Amino acid sequence: MSTVRKAAIALAAVSALALTACGPTEDGAAGGPGTPSASPTVSPSGSATAAPSATPSKSGAPKKTETPTKPPKSGGADPDHDVFPCSTFDVTFTASLAEPTTSSYLLKITNKGAKACRALGHPIVTFGDLDGQATERGAAPGIEDALRLEPGQSAYAGLMGGANDGKGKTVNSIALTMNTESDLAQTPLKASTPGFYVSPTKNSVTAWMNNAEDALSL
Protein backbone atom coordinates (compact mmCIF):
# COMPACT_ATOMS: atom_id res chain seq x y z
CA MET A 1 0.00 0.00 0.00
CA SER A 2 1.35 3.41 -0.95
CA THR A 3 2.05 6.10 1.56
CA VAL A 4 -0.61 8.37 0.01
CA ARG A 5 -3.33 5.78 0.39
CA LYS A 6 -2.44 5.13 4.04
CA ALA A 7 -2.66 8.84 4.74
CA ALA A 8 -6.13 9.06 3.14
CA ILE A 9 -7.48 6.16 5.25
CA ALA A 10 -6.14 7.68 8.45
CA LEU A 11 -7.70 11.05 7.62
CA ALA A 12 -11.09 9.46 7.00
CA ALA A 13 -10.98 7.67 10.35
CA VAL A 14 -10.15 10.91 12.21
CA SER A 15 -13.01 12.74 10.46
CA ALA A 16 -15.53 10.04 11.44
CA LEU A 17 -14.38 10.17 15.05
CA ALA A 18 -14.78 13.94 15.12
CA LEU A 19 -18.34 13.78 13.76
CA THR A 20 -19.34 11.24 16.43
CA ALA A 21 -17.97 13.39 19.23
CA CYS A 22 -19.85 16.47 17.97
CA GLY A 23 -23.31 14.76 17.95
CA PRO A 24 -26.50 16.46 19.39
CA THR A 25 -26.28 17.23 23.08
CA GLU A 26 -29.43 19.41 23.59
CA ASP A 27 -31.92 18.53 26.27
CA GLY A 28 -34.42 16.03 25.02
CA ALA A 29 -32.20 14.77 22.19
CA ALA A 30 -31.01 11.22 22.19
CA GLY A 31 -28.01 10.97 24.45
CA GLY A 32 -28.55 14.51 25.87
CA PRO A 33 -28.78 15.28 29.54
CA GLY A 34 -32.58 15.80 29.34
CA THR A 35 -33.26 12.20 28.44
CA PRO A 36 -33.70 10.00 31.54
CA SER A 37 -31.87 6.77 31.26
CA ALA A 38 -32.84 3.55 32.94
CA SER A 39 -30.36 2.35 35.51
CA PRO A 40 -29.71 -1.31 35.18
CA THR A 41 -30.50 -3.50 38.14
CA VAL A 42 -29.01 -6.85 38.78
CA SER A 43 -31.44 -9.72 38.98
CA PRO A 44 -30.85 -12.64 41.33
CA SER A 45 -29.61 -14.63 38.33
CA GLY A 46 -26.87 -12.07 37.75
CA SER A 47 -28.24 -10.60 34.53
CA ALA A 48 -28.71 -6.89 34.28
CA THR A 49 -32.26 -5.58 33.70
CA ALA A 50 -33.45 -2.06 33.22
CA ALA A 51 -35.28 -0.62 36.21
CA PRO A 52 -38.80 0.51 35.33
CA SER A 53 -39.16 4.23 35.15
CA ALA A 54 -41.37 5.82 37.82
CA THR A 55 -44.77 6.99 36.64
CA PRO A 56 -45.81 10.21 38.34
CA SER A 57 -49.09 9.78 40.19
CA LYS A 58 -51.86 12.31 40.10
CA SER A 59 -51.71 14.38 43.21
CA GLY A 60 -54.80 15.82 44.84
CA ALA A 61 -56.07 17.04 48.15
CA PRO A 62 -56.83 14.15 50.51
CA LYS A 63 -60.50 13.37 50.84
CA LYS A 64 -62.08 14.57 54.03
CA THR A 65 -63.59 11.74 56.00
CA GLU A 66 -66.83 12.74 57.66
CA THR A 67 -67.59 11.14 61.00
CA PRO A 68 -71.28 10.28 61.24
CA THR A 69 -73.00 12.23 63.94
CA LYS A 70 -75.33 10.60 66.42
CA PRO A 71 -78.95 11.75 66.36
CA PRO A 72 -79.74 14.15 69.17
CA LYS A 73 -81.28 12.61 72.21
CA SER A 74 -84.93 13.19 72.76
CA GLY A 75 -86.11 15.54 75.44
CA GLY A 76 -85.99 14.81 79.13
CA ALA A 77 -87.43 11.70 80.71
CA ASP A 78 -91.18 11.28 80.82
CA PRO A 79 -92.25 12.94 84.09
CA ASP A 80 -95.05 10.35 84.45
CA HIS A 81 -92.99 7.22 83.83
CA ASP A 82 -93.02 6.31 87.53
CA VAL A 83 -96.58 7.45 88.35
CA PHE A 84 -98.44 4.25 89.15
CA PRO A 85 -102.20 3.67 89.44
CA CYS A 86 -103.71 4.58 92.79
CA SER A 87 -104.69 1.66 94.99
CA THR A 88 -106.64 1.64 98.25
CA PHE A 89 -103.28 1.81 100.06
CA ASP A 90 -102.66 5.26 98.53
CA VAL A 91 -105.96 7.04 99.24
CA THR A 92 -108.58 7.88 101.80
CA PHE A 93 -112.26 7.47 100.92
CA THR A 94 -115.54 9.19 101.84
CA ALA A 95 -119.11 9.00 100.55
CA SER A 96 -121.67 11.77 101.09
CA LEU A 97 -125.37 11.84 100.20
CA ALA A 98 -126.05 14.09 97.20
CA GLU A 99 -129.67 13.31 96.20
CA PRO A 100 -131.97 11.16 98.40
CA THR A 101 -134.59 10.60 95.71
CA THR A 102 -132.22 8.70 93.44
CA SER A 103 -129.94 7.50 96.24
CA SER A 104 -127.05 9.45 94.71
CA TYR A 105 -123.77 9.74 96.57
CA LEU A 106 -120.63 11.71 95.91
CA LEU A 107 -117.56 9.50 96.25
CA LYS A 108 -114.27 11.20 97.06
CA ILE A 109 -110.73 9.85 97.28
CA THR A 110 -107.66 11.82 98.38
CA ASN A 111 -104.04 10.90 97.78
CA LYS A 112 -102.56 10.41 101.23
CA GLY A 113 -99.11 9.34 100.01
CA ALA A 114 -95.90 11.24 99.34
CA LYS A 115 -95.90 10.55 95.58
CA ALA A 116 -98.34 11.17 92.74
CA CYS A 117 -100.60 8.36 91.52
CA ARG A 118 -103.22 7.95 88.80
CA ALA A 119 -106.93 7.37 89.42
CA LEU A 120 -107.77 4.94 86.63
CA GLY A 121 -111.14 4.36 85.05
CA HIS A 122 -114.17 3.83 87.27
CA PRO A 123 -114.22 3.02 90.98
CA ILE A 124 -115.20 -0.54 91.83
CA VAL A 125 -118.14 -0.25 94.23
CA THR A 126 -119.96 -3.06 96.00
CA PHE A 127 -123.12 -2.70 98.12
CA GLY A 128 -122.99 -4.07 101.66
CA ASP A 129 -123.64 -7.80 101.60
CA LEU A 130 -125.22 -7.76 98.12
CA ASP A 131 -123.60 -9.63 95.27
CA GLY A 132 -122.23 -7.75 92.28
CA GLN A 133 -120.91 -4.23 91.83
CA ALA A 134 -122.05 -0.87 90.48
CA THR A 135 -122.46 -0.58 86.70
CA GLU A 136 -120.00 1.77 84.97
CA ARG A 137 -121.61 4.96 83.69
CA GLY A 138 -119.98 7.00 80.92
CA ALA A 139 -116.56 6.58 79.28
CA ALA A 140 -113.24 6.78 81.07
CA PRO A 141 -109.94 8.11 79.68
CA GLY A 142 -107.14 5.71 78.81
CA ILE A 143 -104.34 4.98 81.21
CA GLU A 144 -102.06 7.66 79.68
CA ASP A 145 -104.73 10.33 80.19
CA ALA A 146 -106.02 9.11 83.53
CA LEU A 147 -106.42 11.63 86.31
CA ARG A 148 -103.11 12.34 88.07
CA LEU A 149 -103.34 13.02 91.80
CA GLU A 150 -100.49 14.80 93.51
CA PRO A 151 -100.15 14.28 97.27
CA GLY A 152 -103.21 15.84 98.94
CA GLN A 153 -105.25 16.13 95.71
CA SER A 154 -108.69 14.55 95.35
CA ALA A 155 -110.82 12.86 92.67
CA TYR A 156 -114.61 12.42 92.57
CA ALA A 157 -117.17 9.98 91.20
CA GLY A 158 -120.97 10.00 91.21
CA LEU A 159 -122.72 6.88 92.54
CA MET A 160 -126.43 6.35 91.90
CA GLY A 161 -128.42 3.58 93.56
CA GLY A 162 -131.57 4.35 91.65
CA ALA A 163 -135.12 5.37 92.60
CA ASN A 164 -137.04 3.02 94.87
CA ASP A 165 -138.95 0.81 92.45
CA GLY A 166 -139.74 -1.92 94.93
CA LYS A 167 -137.37 -4.36 93.19
CA GLY A 168 -134.18 -3.47 94.99
CA LYS A 169 -132.76 -3.58 98.49
CA THR A 170 -131.49 -1.12 101.06
CA VAL A 171 -127.92 -1.29 102.40
CA ASN A 172 -126.19 0.76 105.05
CA SER A 173 -122.66 0.68 103.66
CA ILE A 174 -120.63 0.40 100.48
CA ALA A 175 -117.06 -0.70 99.81
CA LEU A 176 -114.62 0.65 97.25
CA THR A 177 -111.51 -0.69 95.52
CA MET A 178 -109.47 1.00 92.79
CA ASN A 179 -108.88 -0.05 89.21
CA THR A 180 -105.14 -0.72 88.95
CA GLU A 181 -105.15 -2.82 85.74
CA SER A 182 -103.20 -5.43 87.67
CA ASP A 183 -103.75 -8.31 90.06
CA LEU A 184 -102.68 -6.23 93.07
CA ALA A 185 -104.57 -7.38 96.14
CA GLN A 186 -106.31 -4.43 97.84
CA THR A 187 -108.07 -3.91 101.09
CA PRO A 188 -111.57 -2.48 100.36
CA LEU A 189 -112.31 0.94 101.82
CA LYS A 190 -115.74 1.17 103.45
CA ALA A 191 -118.12 4.10 103.88
CA SER A 192 -121.42 4.40 105.73
CA THR A 193 -124.53 4.95 103.56
CA PRO A 194 -127.61 4.73 105.80
CA GLY A 195 -130.75 3.74 103.88
CA PHE A 196 -128.96 3.54 100.50
CA TYR A 197 -131.39 1.99 98.01
CA VAL A 198 -129.88 -0.22 95.32
CA SER A 199 -131.98 -0.78 92.20
CA PRO A 200 -130.91 -3.98 90.39
CA THR A 201 -131.06 -2.27 86.98
CA LYS A 202 -130.41 1.44 87.55
CA ASN A 203 -127.42 1.61 89.89
CA SER A 204 -124.28 3.06 88.31
CA VAL A 205 -121.05 4.97 88.98
CA THR A 206 -119.08 7.48 86.89
CA ALA A 207 -115.36 7.47 86.13
CA TRP A 208 -113.06 9.50 88.39
CA MET A 209 -113.17 13.25 87.71
CA ASN A 210 -111.29 16.25 89.05
CA ASN A 211 -114.38 18.07 90.38
CA ALA A 212 -117.56 17.13 92.23
CA GLU A 213 -119.95 19.00 89.93
CA ASP A 214 -119.01 16.97 86.85
CA ALA A 215 -119.16 13.73 88.79
CA LEU A 216 -122.75 14.38 89.89
CA SER A 217 -124.05 15.81 86.62
CA LEU A 218 -123.13 12.89 84.36
CSV table of C-alpha atoms in Angstrom, one decimal:
chain,number,residue,atom,x,y,z
A,1,MET,CA,0.0,0.0,0.0
A,2,SER,CA,1.3,3.4,-1.0
A,3,THR,CA,2.1,6.1,1.6
A,4,VAL,CA,-0.6,8.4,0.0
A,5,ARG,CA,-3.3,5.8,0.4
A,6,LYS,CA,-2.4,5.1,4.0
A,7,ALA,CA,-2.7,8.8,4.7
A,8,ALA,CA,-6.1,9.1,3.1
A,9,ILE,CA,-7.5,6.2,5.2
A,10,ALA,CA,-6.1,7.7,8.5
A,11,LEU,CA,-7.7,11.1,7.6
A,12,ALA,CA,-11.1,9.5,7.0
A,13,ALA,CA,-11.0,7.7,10.3
A,14,VAL,CA,-10.1,10.9,12.2
A,15,SER,CA,-13.0,12.7,10.5
A,16,ALA,CA,-15.5,10.0,11.4
A,17,LEU,CA,-14.4,10.2,15.0
A,18,ALA,CA,-14.8,13.9,15.1
A,19,LEU,CA,-18.3,13.8,13.8
A,20,THR,CA,-19.3,11.2,16.4
A,21,ALA,CA,-18.0,13.4,19.2
A,22,CYS,CA,-19.8,16.5,18.0
A,23,GLY,CA,-23.3,14.8,18.0
A,24,PRO,CA,-26.5,16.5,19.4
A,25,THR,CA,-26.3,17.2,23.1
A,26,GLU,CA,-29.4,19.4,23.6
A,27,ASP,CA,-31.9,18.5,26.3
A,28,GLY,CA,-34.4,16.0,25.0
A,29,ALA,CA,-32.2,14.8,22.2
A,30,ALA,CA,-31.0,11.2,22.2
A,31,GLY,CA,-28.0,11.0,24.4
A,32,GLY,CA,-28.5,14.5,25.9
A,33,PRO,CA,-28.8,15.3,29.5
A,34,GLY,CA,-32.6,15.8,29.3
A,35,THR,CA,-33.3,12.2,28.4
A,36,PRO,CA,-33.7,10.0,31.5
A,37,SER,CA,-31.9,6.8,31.3
A,38,ALA,CA,-32.8,3.6,32.9
A,39,SER,CA,-30.4,2.4,35.5
A,40,PRO,CA,-29.7,-1.3,35.2
A,41,THR,CA,-30.5,-3.5,38.1
A,42,VAL,CA,-29.0,-6.9,38.8
A,43,SER,CA,-31.4,-9.7,39.0
A,44,PRO,CA,-30.9,-12.6,41.3
A,45,SER,CA,-29.6,-14.6,38.3
A,46,GLY,CA,-26.9,-12.1,37.7
A,47,SER,CA,-28.2,-10.6,34.5
A,48,ALA,CA,-28.7,-6.9,34.3
A,49,THR,CA,-32.3,-5.6,33.7
A,50,ALA,CA,-33.5,-2.1,33.2
A,51,ALA,CA,-35.3,-0.6,36.2
A,52,PRO,CA,-38.8,0.5,35.3
A,53,SER,CA,-39.2,4.2,35.1
A,54,ALA,CA,-41.4,5.8,37.8
A,55,THR,CA,-44.8,7.0,36.6
A,56,PRO,CA,-45.8,10.2,38.3
A,57,SER,CA,-49.1,9.8,40.2
A,58,LYS,CA,-51.9,12.3,40.1
A,59,SER,CA,-51.7,14.4,43.2
A,60,GLY,CA,-54.8,15.8,44.8
A,61,ALA,CA,-56.1,17.0,48.1
A,62,PRO,CA,-56.8,14.1,50.5
A,63,LYS,CA,-60.5,13.4,50.8
A,64,LYS,CA,-62.1,14.6,54.0
A,65,THR,CA,-63.6,11.7,56.0
A,66,GLU,CA,-66.8,12.7,57.7
A,67,THR,CA,-67.6,11.1,61.0
A,68,PRO,CA,-71.3,10.3,61.2
A,69,THR,CA,-73.0,12.2,63.9
A,70,LYS,CA,-75.3,10.6,66.4
A,71,PRO,CA,-78.9,11.7,66.4
A,72,PRO,CA,-79.7,14.1,69.2
A,73,LYS,CA,-81.3,12.6,72.2
A,74,SER,CA,-84.9,13.2,72.8
A,75,GLY,CA,-86.1,15.5,75.4
A,76,GLY,CA,-86.0,14.8,79.1
A,77,ALA,CA,-87.4,11.7,80.7
A,78,ASP,CA,-91.2,11.3,80.8
A,79,PRO,CA,-92.3,12.9,84.1
A,80,ASP,CA,-95.1,10.4,84.5
A,81,HIS,CA,-93.0,7.2,83.8
A,82,ASP,CA,-93.0,6.3,87.5
A,83,VAL,CA,-96.6,7.5,88.4
A,84,PHE,CA,-98.4,4.3,89.2
A,85,PRO,CA,-102.2,3.7,89.4
A,86,CYS,CA,-103.7,4.6,92.8
A,87,SER,CA,-104.7,1.7,95.0
A,88,THR,CA,-106.6,1.6,98.3
A,89,PHE,CA,-103.3,1.8,100.1
A,90,ASP,CA,-102.7,5.3,98.5
A,91,VAL,CA,-106.0,7.0,99.2
A,92,THR,CA,-108.6,7.9,101.8
A,93,PHE,CA,-112.3,7.5,100.9
A,94,THR,CA,-115.5,9.2,101.8
A,95,ALA,CA,-119.1,9.0,100.5
A,96,SER,CA,-121.7,11.8,101.1
A,97,LEU,CA,-125.4,11.8,100.2
A,98,ALA,CA,-126.1,14.1,97.2
A,99,GLU,CA,-129.7,13.3,96.2
A,100,PRO,CA,-132.0,11.2,98.4
A,101,THR,CA,-134.6,10.6,95.7
A,102,THR,CA,-132.2,8.7,93.4
A,103,SER,CA,-129.9,7.5,96.2
A,104,SER,CA,-127.1,9.4,94.7
A,105,TYR,CA,-123.8,9.7,96.6
A,106,LEU,CA,-120.6,11.7,95.9
A,107,LEU,CA,-117.6,9.5,96.2
A,108,LYS,CA,-114.3,11.2,97.1
A,109,ILE,CA,-110.7,9.9,97.3
A,110,THR,CA,-107.7,11.8,98.4
A,111,ASN,CA,-104.0,10.9,97.8
A,112,LYS,CA,-102.6,10.4,101.2
A,113,GLY,CA,-99.1,9.3,100.0
A,114,ALA,CA,-95.9,11.2,99.3
A,115,LYS,CA,-95.9,10.6,95.6
A,116,ALA,CA,-98.3,11.2,92.7
A,117,CYS,CA,-100.6,8.4,91.5
A,118,ARG,CA,-103.2,7.9,88.8
A,119,ALA,CA,-106.9,7.4,89.4
A,120,LEU,CA,-107.8,4.9,86.6
A,121,GLY,CA,-111.1,4.4,85.1
A,122,HIS,CA,-114.2,3.8,87.3
A,123,PRO,CA,-114.2,3.0,91.0
A,124,ILE,CA,-115.2,-0.5,91.8
A,125,VAL,CA,-118.1,-0.3,94.2
A,126,THR,CA,-120.0,-3.1,96.0
A,127,PHE,CA,-123.1,-2.7,98.1
A,128,GLY,CA,-123.0,-4.1,101.7
A,129,ASP,CA,-123.6,-7.8,101.6
A,130,LEU,CA,-125.2,-7.8,98.1
A,131,ASP,CA,-123.6,-9.6,95.3
A,132,GLY,CA,-122.2,-7.7,92.3
A,133,GLN,CA,-120.9,-4.2,91.8
A,134,ALA,CA,-122.1,-0.9,90.5
A,135,THR,CA,-122.5,-0.6,86.7
A,136,GLU,CA,-120.0,1.8,85.0
A,137,ARG,CA,-121.6,5.0,83.7
A,138,GLY,CA,-120.0,7.0,80.9
A,139,ALA,CA,-116.6,6.6,79.3
A,140,ALA,CA,-113.2,6.8,81.1
A,141,PRO,CA,-109.9,8.1,79.7
A,142,GLY,CA,-107.1,5.7,78.8
A,143,ILE,CA,-104.3,5.0,81.2
A,144,GLU,CA,-102.1,7.7,79.7
A,145,ASP,CA,-104.7,10.3,80.2
A,146,ALA,CA,-106.0,9.1,83.5
A,147,LEU,CA,-106.4,11.6,86.3
A,148,ARG,CA,-103.1,12.3,88.1
A,149,LEU,CA,-103.3,13.0,91.8
A,150,GLU,CA,-100.5,14.8,93.5
A,151,PRO,CA,-100.2,14.3,97.3
A,152,GLY,CA,-103.2,15.8,98.9
A,153,GLN,CA,-105.3,16.1,95.7
A,154,SER,CA,-108.7,14.5,95.4
A,155,ALA,CA,-110.8,12.9,92.7
A,156,TYR,CA,-114.6,12.4,92.6
A,157,ALA,CA,-117.2,10.0,91.2
A,158,GLY,CA,-121.0,10.0,91.2
A,159,LEU,CA,-122.7,6.9,92.5
A,160,MET,CA,-126.4,6.3,91.9
A,161,GLY,CA,-128.4,3.6,93.6
A,162,GLY,CA,-131.6,4.4,91.6
A,163,ALA,CA,-135.1,5.4,92.6
A,164,ASN,CA,-137.0,3.0,94.9
A,165,ASP,CA,-139.0,0.8,92.4
A,166,GLY,CA,-139.7,-1.9,94.9
A,167,LYS,CA,-137.4,-4.4,93.2
A,168,GLY,CA,-134.2,-3.5,95.0
A,169,LYS,CA,-132.8,-3.6,98.5
A,170,THR,CA,-131.5,-1.1,101.1
A,171,VAL,CA,-127.9,-1.3,102.4
A,172,ASN,CA,-126.2,0.8,105.1
A,173,SER,CA,-122.7,0.7,103.7
A,174,ILE,CA,-120.6,0.4,100.5
A,175,ALA,CA,-117.1,-0.7,99.8
A,176,LEU,CA,-114.6,0.7,97.3
A,177,THR,CA,-111.5,-0.7,95.5
A,178,MET,CA,-109.5,1.0,92.8
A,179,ASN,CA,-108.9,-0.1,89.2
A,180,THR,CA,-105.1,-0.7,88.9
A,181,GLU,CA,-105.2,-2.8,85.7
A,182,SER,CA,-103.2,-5.4,87.7
A,183,ASP,CA,-103.7,-8.3,90.1
A,184,LEU,CA,-102.7,-6.2,93.1
A,185,ALA,CA,-104.6,-7.4,96.1
A,186,GLN,CA,-106.3,-4.4,97.8
A,187,THR,CA,-108.1,-3.9,101.1
A,188,PRO,CA,-111.6,-2.5,100.4
A,189,LEU,CA,-112.3,0.9,101.8
A,190,LYS,CA,-115.7,1.2,103.4
A,191,ALA,CA,-118.1,4.1,103.9
A,192,SER,CA,-121.4,4.4,105.7
A,193,THR,CA,-124.5,5.0,103.6
A,194,PRO,CA,-127.6,4.7,105.8
A,195,GLY,CA,-130.8,3.7,103.9
A,196,PHE,CA,-129.0,3.5,100.5
A,197,TYR,CA,-131.4,2.0,98.0
A,198,VAL,CA,-129.9,-0.2,95.3
A,199,SER,CA,-132.0,-0.8,92.2
A,200,PRO,CA,-130.9,-4.0,90.4
A,201,THR,CA,-131.1,-2.3,87.0
A,202,LYS,CA,-130.4,1.4,87.6
A,203,ASN,CA,-127.4,1.6,89.9
A,204,SER,CA,-124.3,3.1,88.3
A,205,VAL,CA,-121.1,5.0,89.0
A,206,THR,CA,-119.1,7.5,86.9
A,207,ALA,CA,-115.4,7.5,86.1
A,208,TRP,CA,-113.1,9.5,88.4
A,209,MET,CA,-113.2,13.3,87.7
A,210,ASN,CA,-111.3,16.2,89.1
A,211,ASN,CA,-114.4,18.1,90.4
A,212,ALA,CA,-117.6,17.1,92.2
A,213,GLU,CA,-120.0,19.0,89.9
A,214,ASP,CA,-119.0,17.0,86.9
A,215,ALA,CA,-119.2,13.7,88.8
A,216,LEU,CA,-122.8,14.4,89.9
A,217,SER,CA,-124.0,15.8,86.6
A,218,LEU,CA,-123.1,12.9,84.4
